[in-house]
Coordinates of C-alpha atoms in Angstrom, one line a residue:
M1 CA 85.0 115.8 94.8
Q2 CA 88.5 115.0 95.9
R3 CA 88.4 115.4 99.7
N4 CA 91.2 114.0 101.8
I5 CA 89.7 111.1 103.7
E6 CA 92.5 111.1 106.3
N7 CA 93.2 113.8 108.7
N8 CA 96.4 115.2 110.0
N9 CA 96.3 114.4 113.6
K10 CA 99.6 112.7 114.4
K11 CA 99.4 109.8 116.8
G12 CA 101.9 107.9 118.8
N13 CA 103.4 104.4 118.2
S14 CA 100.3 102.4 118.8
L15 CA 97.0 102.3 116.9
A16 CA 94.0 101.6 119.0
I17 CA 92.0 99.3 116.8
C18 CA 89.6 96.7 118.3
Y19 CA 90.3 93.9 115.9
N20 CA 87.5 91.4 115.1
R21 CA 89.3 88.1 115.5
T22 CA 87.2 86.2 113.0
M23 CA 89.0 83.3 111.4
N24 CA 89.4 83.8 107.7
K25 CA 88.5 87.4 107.7
D26 CA 89.6 88.8 104.3
L27 CA 92.5 91.2 104.1
M28 CA 94.5 92.7 101.2
L29 CA 98.1 93.8 101.5
Y30 CA 99.8 96.7 99.7
V31 CA 103.6 96.8 99.8
H32 CA 105.3 100.0 98.9
I33 CA 108.7 100.0 97.1
P34 CA 109.5 103.8 96.8
F35 CA 112.5 103.5 94.5
C36 CA 112.8 104.6 90.9
V37 CA 115.5 105.3 88.4
R38 CA 114.4 108.9 88.1
K39 CA 111.2 110.8 88.8
C40 CA 108.8 111.1 85.9
A41 CA 107.8 114.6 84.9
Y42 CA 104.1 114.0 86.0
C43 CA 104.7 111.9 89.1
D44 CA 103.7 113.1 92.6
F45 CA 104.0 109.7 94.2
L46 CA 106.2 109.0 97.2
S47 CA 109.2 107.7 95.2
F48 CA 112.8 108.7 94.6
A49 CA 116.2 107.4 93.3
V50 CA 118.3 105.6 95.9
T51 CA 121.7 104.0 96.4
E52 CA 122.1 100.2 96.8
D53 CA 122.9 100.8 100.5
T54 CA 119.7 102.7 101.1
K55 CA 117.7 100.0 99.3
A56 CA 119.2 97.3 101.4
R57 CA 118.4 99.2 104.6
Y58 CA 114.9 99.9 103.5
L59 CA 114.2 96.3 102.7
A60 CA 115.5 95.2 106.1
A61 CA 113.2 97.7 107.7
L62 CA 110.3 96.5 105.6
H63 CA 111.0 92.9 106.7
R64 CA 111.0 94.0 110.3
E65 CA 107.6 95.8 109.8
I66 CA 106.1 92.7 108.3
E67 CA 107.3 90.6 111.3
R68 CA 106.0 93.2 113.8
V69 CA 102.5 94.1 112.4
S70 CA 101.6 90.6 111.2
E71 CA 101.1 89.5 114.8
E72 CA 97.8 91.5 114.7
Y73 CA 96.6 89.6 111.6
R74 CA 97.3 86.0 112.4
E75 CA 93.6 85.0 111.9
W76 CA 93.1 87.0 108.7
M77 CA 93.3 85.5 105.2
I78 CA 95.2 87.4 102.5
S79 CA 93.2 87.6 99.3
S80 CA 95.5 89.8 97.3
I81 CA 99.0 91.4 97.5
F82 CA 99.9 94.5 95.4
I83 CA 103.6 95.4 95.3
G84 CA 103.7 99.0 94.0
G85 CA 105.9 102.0 93.8
G86 CA 108.0 103.6 92.7
T87 CA 109.4 100.8 90.5
P88 CA 109.3 97.4 92.3
S89 CA 110.9 95.8 89.4
L90 CA 114.2 97.5 90.4
L91 CA 114.4 94.8 93.0
S92 CA 116.5 91.8 92.1
G93 CA 115.0 88.4 91.7
E94 CA 116.5 87.3 95.1
E95 CA 115.1 90.5 96.8
V96 CA 111.6 89.7 95.6
K97 CA 112.0 86.1 96.6
E98 CA 113.0 87.2 100.1
L99 CA 110.2 89.6 100.4
M100 CA 107.6 87.1 99.3
K101 CA 109.0 84.5 101.7
K102 CA 108.7 87.0 104.5
L103 CA 105.1 87.7 103.6
K104 CA 104.2 84.0 103.3
D105 CA 105.9 83.2 106.6
H106 CA 104.0 85.8 108.5
F107 CA 100.6 86.0 106.8
T108 CA 98.2 83.3 105.7
L109 CA 97.5 83.6 102.0
Q110 CA 94.5 82.2 100.2
A111 CA 95.5 79.5 97.7
D112 CA 94.3 81.6 94.8
A113 CA 95.6 85.0 96.1
E114 CA 96.2 87.6 93.4
I115 CA 99.8 88.8 93.7
T116 CA 100.7 91.8 91.5
L117 CA 104.0 93.4 91.0
E118 CA 104.3 96.7 89.1
C119 CA 107.0 96.6 86.5
N120 CA 108.7 99.5 84.6
P121 CA 109.5 98.4 81.0
G122 CA 113.2 98.2 80.5
T123 CA 113.9 97.0 84.1
L124 CA 112.9 93.4 83.6
T125 CA 115.5 90.7 82.8
T126 CA 115.1 87.0 82.3
E127 CA 116.6 86.3 85.7
K128 CA 114.1 88.7 87.4
A129 CA 111.1 87.4 85.5
Q130 CA 111.8 83.8 86.3
A131 CA 112.5 84.6 90.0
Y132 CA 109.3 86.7 90.3
K133 CA 107.3 83.7 89.0
I134 CA 109.0 81.3 91.3
A135 CA 108.4 83.7 94.2
G136 CA 104.7 83.6 93.7
I137 CA 104.0 86.7 91.7
N138 CA 101.1 85.8 89.4
R139 CA 100.2 89.2 87.9
I140 CA 102.4 91.8 86.2
S141 CA 101.4 95.4 85.7
F142 CA 103.4 97.2 83.1
G143 CA 103.6 101.0 83.2
L144 CA 103.7 101.6 79.5
Q145 CA 101.7 104.9 79.3
S146 CA 102.3 105.3 75.6
A147 CA 103.5 103.5 72.5
D148 CA 104.9 106.7 71.1
N149 CA 108.5 107.3 71.9
E150 CA 108.2 111.0 71.7
E151 CA 105.4 111.0 74.2
L152 CA 107.4 108.7 76.5
K153 CA 110.3 111.1 76.4
L154 CA 107.9 114.0 77.2
L155 CA 106.7 112.1 80.2
G156 CA 110.2 111.5 81.4
R157 CA 109.8 107.7 81.2
I158 CA 113.0 105.7 81.2
H159 CA 111.9 103.2 78.5
T160 CA 111.1 103.1 74.8
Y161 CA 108.2 101.3 73.2
E162 CA 110.6 98.7 71.9
E163 CA 111.9 98.0 75.4
F164 CA 108.4 97.6 76.6
L165 CA 107.7 95.0 73.8
A166 CA 110.8 93.1 74.9
S167 CA 109.7 93.1 78.6
Y168 CA 106.2 92.1 77.7
Q169 CA 107.4 89.2 75.6
L170 CA 109.7 88.1 78.3
A171 CA 106.9 88.0 80.8
R172 CA 104.9 85.8 78.5
E173 CA 107.8 83.5 77.8
V174 CA 108.3 82.7 81.5
G175 CA 104.6 82.0 82.0
F176 CA 102.8 85.1 83.2
T177 CA 99.2 84.7 82.1
N178 CA 97.7 87.8 83.8
I179 CA 99.2 91.0 82.6
N180 CA 98.0 94.6 82.9
I181 CA 99.2 97.5 80.8
D182 CA 98.8 101.1 82.0
L183 CA 98.1 103.8 79.5
M184 CA 97.8 107.6 79.8
E185 CA 95.7 109.9 77.7
G186 CA 95.3 113.7 77.7
L187 CA 99.0 114.3 77.3
P188 CA 100.3 117.6 76.0
G189 CA 99.9 117.7 72.2
Q190 CA 98.2 114.3 72.1
T191 CA 95.2 113.9 69.7
K192 CA 92.5 111.2 69.7
D193 CA 94.3 109.5 66.8
N194 CA 97.6 109.5 68.6
F195 CA 96.0 107.7 71.6
L196 CA 94.0 105.3 69.5
C197 CA 97.2 104.3 67.7
T198 CA 98.8 103.4 71.1
L199 CA 95.7 101.5 72.1
E200 CA 95.5 99.5 69.0
K201 CA 99.1 98.4 69.4
V202 CA 98.4 97.3 73.0
I203 CA 95.2 95.5 72.1
A204 CA 97.1 93.5 69.5
L205 CA 99.3 92.1 72.2
Q206 CA 96.2 90.6 73.9
P207 CA 96.9 91.5 77.5
E208 CA 94.3 90.4 80.1
H209 CA 93.8 93.9 81.5
I210 CA 94.2 97.6 80.4
S211 CA 94.1 100.6 82.6
M212 CA 93.5 103.9 81.0
Y213 CA 94.1 107.0 83.0
S214 CA 93.8 110.7 82.2
L215 CA 96.8 112.9 82.9
I216 CA 96.3 115.0 86.1
V217 CA 98.8 117.8 86.3
E218 CA 99.7 117.8 90.0
P219 CA 101.3 120.6 92.0
G220 CA 105.0 120.0 92.8
T221 CA 105.7 118.2 89.6
T222 CA 107.8 119.2 86.6
F223 CA 104.6 119.0 84.5
Y224 CA 102.9 121.5 86.8
E225 CA 105.6 124.1 86.2
K226 CA 105.0 123.7 82.4
Y227 CA 101.3 122.9 82.1
G228 CA 99.7 123.8 85.4
E229 CA 97.2 126.7 85.7
A230 CA 98.7 129.8 84.1
A231 CA 101.9 127.9 83.2
P232 CA 103.6 128.8 80.0
F233 CA 102.5 125.7 78.0
E234 CA 99.1 125.2 79.6
G235 CA 97.5 125.5 76.1
E236 CA 99.2 122.4 74.9
L237 CA 96.9 120.2 76.9
P238 CA 94.0 118.7 75.0
E239 CA 90.6 120.5 75.3
E240 CA 88.0 118.8 77.4
E241 CA 85.9 117.9 74.4
E242 CA 88.9 116.2 72.7
E243 CA 89.5 114.1 75.8
R244 CA 85.9 113.1 76.0
L245 CA 85.9 112.0 72.3
T246 CA 89.1 110.1 73.0
Y247 CA 87.6 108.3 76.0
Y248 CA 84.4 107.3 74.0
A249 CA 86.5 106.0 71.1
A250 CA 88.9 104.1 73.3
R251 CA 86.0 102.5 75.3
E252 CA 84.3 101.4 72.0
C253 CA 87.7 100.0 70.8
M254 CA 88.3 98.0 73.9
E255 CA 84.8 96.7 74.1
A256 CA 84.9 95.5 70.5
A257 CA 88.2 93.7 71.4
G258 CA 86.5 91.8 74.2
F259 CA 87.5 94.0 77.2
R260 CA 84.7 94.7 79.7
Q261 CA 84.8 98.0 81.4
Y262 CA 84.3 97.3 85.1
E263 CA 85.4 100.7 86.5
I264 CA 85.8 104.2 85.1
S265 CA 89.5 103.7 84.1
N266 CA 89.8 99.9 83.9
F267 CA 89.0 97.2 81.3
A268 CA 89.5 93.5 81.6
K269 CA 88.9 90.2 79.8
T270 CA 86.4 87.9 81.5
Q271 CA 87.5 86.9 85.0
F272 CA 90.6 89.2 84.9
A273 CA 89.3 92.3 86.7
C274 CA 92.0 93.3 89.2
R275 CA 90.8 91.9 92.5
H276 CA 93.0 94.2 94.5
N277 CA 91.7 97.4 93.0
V278 CA 88.0 96.2 93.2
G279 CA 88.7 95.7 96.9
Y280 CA 89.6 99.4 97.3
W281 CA 86.4 100.5 95.6
E282 CA 84.4 98.2 97.8
R283 CA 86.1 99.4 100.9
K284 CA 87.5 96.0 101.9
D285 CA 90.1 95.9 104.7
Y286 CA 93.7 96.5 103.4
L287 CA 97.0 96.9 105.2
G288 CA 99.7 99.1 103.8
L289 CA 103.3 98.1 104.4
G290 CA 106.3 100.3 103.7
L291 CA 107.1 104.0 103.5
G292 CA 103.9 106.1 103.5
A293 CA 101.6 103.2 102.9
A294 CA 98.0 103.7 103.8
S295 CA 95.6 101.3 105.4
L296 CA 91.9 100.8 106.0
I297 CA 91.1 98.4 108.9
E298 CA 87.7 98.0 110.4
Q299 CA 86.6 101.6 109.6
K300 CA 89.9 103.2 110.6
R301 CA 92.3 104.8 108.1
F302 CA 95.9 105.3 109.0
K303 CA 99.2 105.9 107.2
N304 CA 102.9 105.0 107.8
T305 CA 105.5 107.6 108.2
T306 CA 106.7 109.3 105.0
S307 CA 110.2 109.9 106.4
I308 CA 112.6 107.4 104.9
V309 CA 115.1 108.1 107.8
D310 CA 112.5 107.4 110.5
Y311 CA 111.2 104.3 108.7
M312 CA 114.6 102.7 108.3
D313 CA 115.4 103.6 111.9
G314 CA 112.3 101.7 113.0
N315 CA 110.3 104.8 114.0
C316 CA 107.0 103.8 112.4
D317 CA 104.6 106.2 114.0
Y318 CA 101.5 106.6 112.0
E319 CA 101.3 110.1 110.6
E320 CA 97.5 110.1 110.0
V321 CA 94.8 108.2 111.9
Q322 CA 91.1 108.6 111.3
A323 CA 88.3 106.7 112.9
L324 CA 85.6 107.0 110.2
S325 CA 82.2 108.3 111.3
K326 CA 79.0 106.7 110.0
A327 CA 78.6 109.7 107.6
E328 CA 82.1 109.3 106.3
Q329 CA 81.6 105.5 105.7
M330 CA 78.4 106.3 103.8
E331 CA 80.3 108.9 101.7
E332 CA 83.0 106.4 100.8
Y333 CA 80.5 103.7 100.0
M334 CA 78.9 105.9 97.4
F335 CA 81.8 107.8 95.8
L336 CA 84.1 104.8 95.7
G337 CA 81.5 102.2 94.8
L338 CA 80.0 104.3 92.0
R339 CA 83.4 104.2 90.2
K340 CA 82.5 100.6 89.3
T341 CA 80.2 100.2 86.3
E342 CA 78.0 97.9 88.3
G343 CA 77.6 100.7 90.8
V344 CA 76.3 100.3 94.4
S345 CA 73.6 98.2 96.1
I346 CA 70.7 100.0 97.7
E347 CA 70.0 97.0 99.9
K348 CA 73.6 96.6 101.1
F349 CA 73.7 100.3 101.9
S350 CA 70.7 99.9 104.2
S351 CA 72.1 96.7 105.7
L352 CA 75.5 98.4 106.5
Y353 CA 74.3 101.7 107.8
H354 CA 70.7 101.0 109.0
V355 CA 69.3 103.9 107.1
R356 CA 67.7 104.0 103.6
M357 CA 69.9 105.4 100.9
Q358 CA 66.9 107.4 99.8
D359 CA 66.7 109.1 103.1
V360 CA 70.3 110.2 103.0
Y361 CA 70.9 110.9 99.3
G362 CA 67.4 110.9 97.7
T363 CA 67.4 114.5 96.6
W364 CA 70.8 114.3 94.9
I365 CA 70.1 110.9 93.3
M366 CA 66.8 112.3 91.8
R367 CA 68.7 115.3 90.4
M368 CA 71.3 113.1 88.9
H369 CA 68.6 110.9 87.3
E370 CA 67.0 114.0 85.8
E371 CA 70.3 115.0 84.3
A372 CA 70.8 111.5 83.0
L373 CA 74.0 111.0 85.0
L374 CA 72.8 108.1 87.2
R375 CA 70.5 105.2 86.5
T376 CA 68.7 102.7 88.7
E377 CA 68.3 99.1 87.7
G378 CA 66.7 96.9 90.3
D379 CA 68.8 97.0 93.4
R380 CA 71.7 98.9 91.9
I381 CA 72.5 102.6 91.2
S382 CA 75.3 103.3 88.7
L383 CA 76.8 106.0 86.5
T384 CA 75.5 106.4 83.0
N385 CA 78.1 106.8 80.2
R386 CA 77.6 110.5 80.4
G387 CA 77.9 110.3 84.2
M388 CA 81.3 108.8 83.8
D389 CA 82.4 111.8 81.7
V390 CA 81.6 114.1 84.6
S391 CA 82.1 111.7 87.5
N392 CA 83.7 114.2 89.8
Y393 CA 80.7 116.4 89.5
V394 CA 78.3 113.5 90.3
L395 CA 80.4 112.1 93.1
Q396 CA 80.9 115.3 95.0
G397 CA 77.2 115.3 95.7
F398 CA 77.6 112.3 97.9
L399 CA 79.8 114.2 100.4
L400 CA 77.8 115.1 103.5
D401 CA 78.2 118.4 105.4

């Protein structure tokens, strides 16, 4: 079902968006920090190792972008900020303080704004953790992936499980009360028992949130050369049935420990669902800042330049701009919204698009009900447990010709 929802029509310097100047209109910010110590074997994100000089030039360019684009959003309220990468925790405490000050000076933040910083275990120090807290970061997301050091080595991660534990404890000691831990299943050679061992160790730490993602072997990565289609070690990836059983067991384990599944890959304690991620699935307006960062503003999607040289030189032409048609908006409402366990609202669909969901998708919805992959409860349509297993199959049916 993966269809690129942005096109490749390069535009000039300006983006013709007719902004709705409504006071307190909700906006989320994503800030991209594309630096890492080294590229992980499975990673196809826009990230790379850099020198201190390049990092300083990039941060200066990022500050300039914040100053420039914020003029268009003076009357919008920021409900969440997500600083992702790359490895944002490579930034020093002072660099994060300066970045957060720049954001606060040029945007209006809600008093309870959720502000997340992604952190790679092993890169956190006491000075950094304290500075991040003072700067206003109130949510840390640790990219653990596995509690097995051999699996971490296979993934090309720079940390050990013991280093993660030290980083996690440090975050708790300085006062972080909202912590996410990312885990990855479906690794080469990984069994259900291997993954559940990792999960049990993580649950014992009592984080507020756990994200559980299946490995996707992406073209252009080291993993693709080894495990991609027809690659020499393809057979080392778990069979589909093994992954399904792992997912079922992990879900039961987390629910028994008090984590509520609110999205296909995400589980949280009460009131700790990630506000920023939920906003993506609900198609809320978000502005991307930094190299290659994507945005959705009032039914237009656009993306910053992916050239680090151009970005640092101030050439911030948008590489991709797409004004979403009504059909594309309906598609996104369905295939993004159905990722949430609560699903989508039939009434809201009609209110937004002035057409009944049944008139647009009735045939497919009926078929998915017959196959026990969708269910309807009152005003909401959602995936069944079985539907989550084959979500790509279900969701592709909501793409319109």
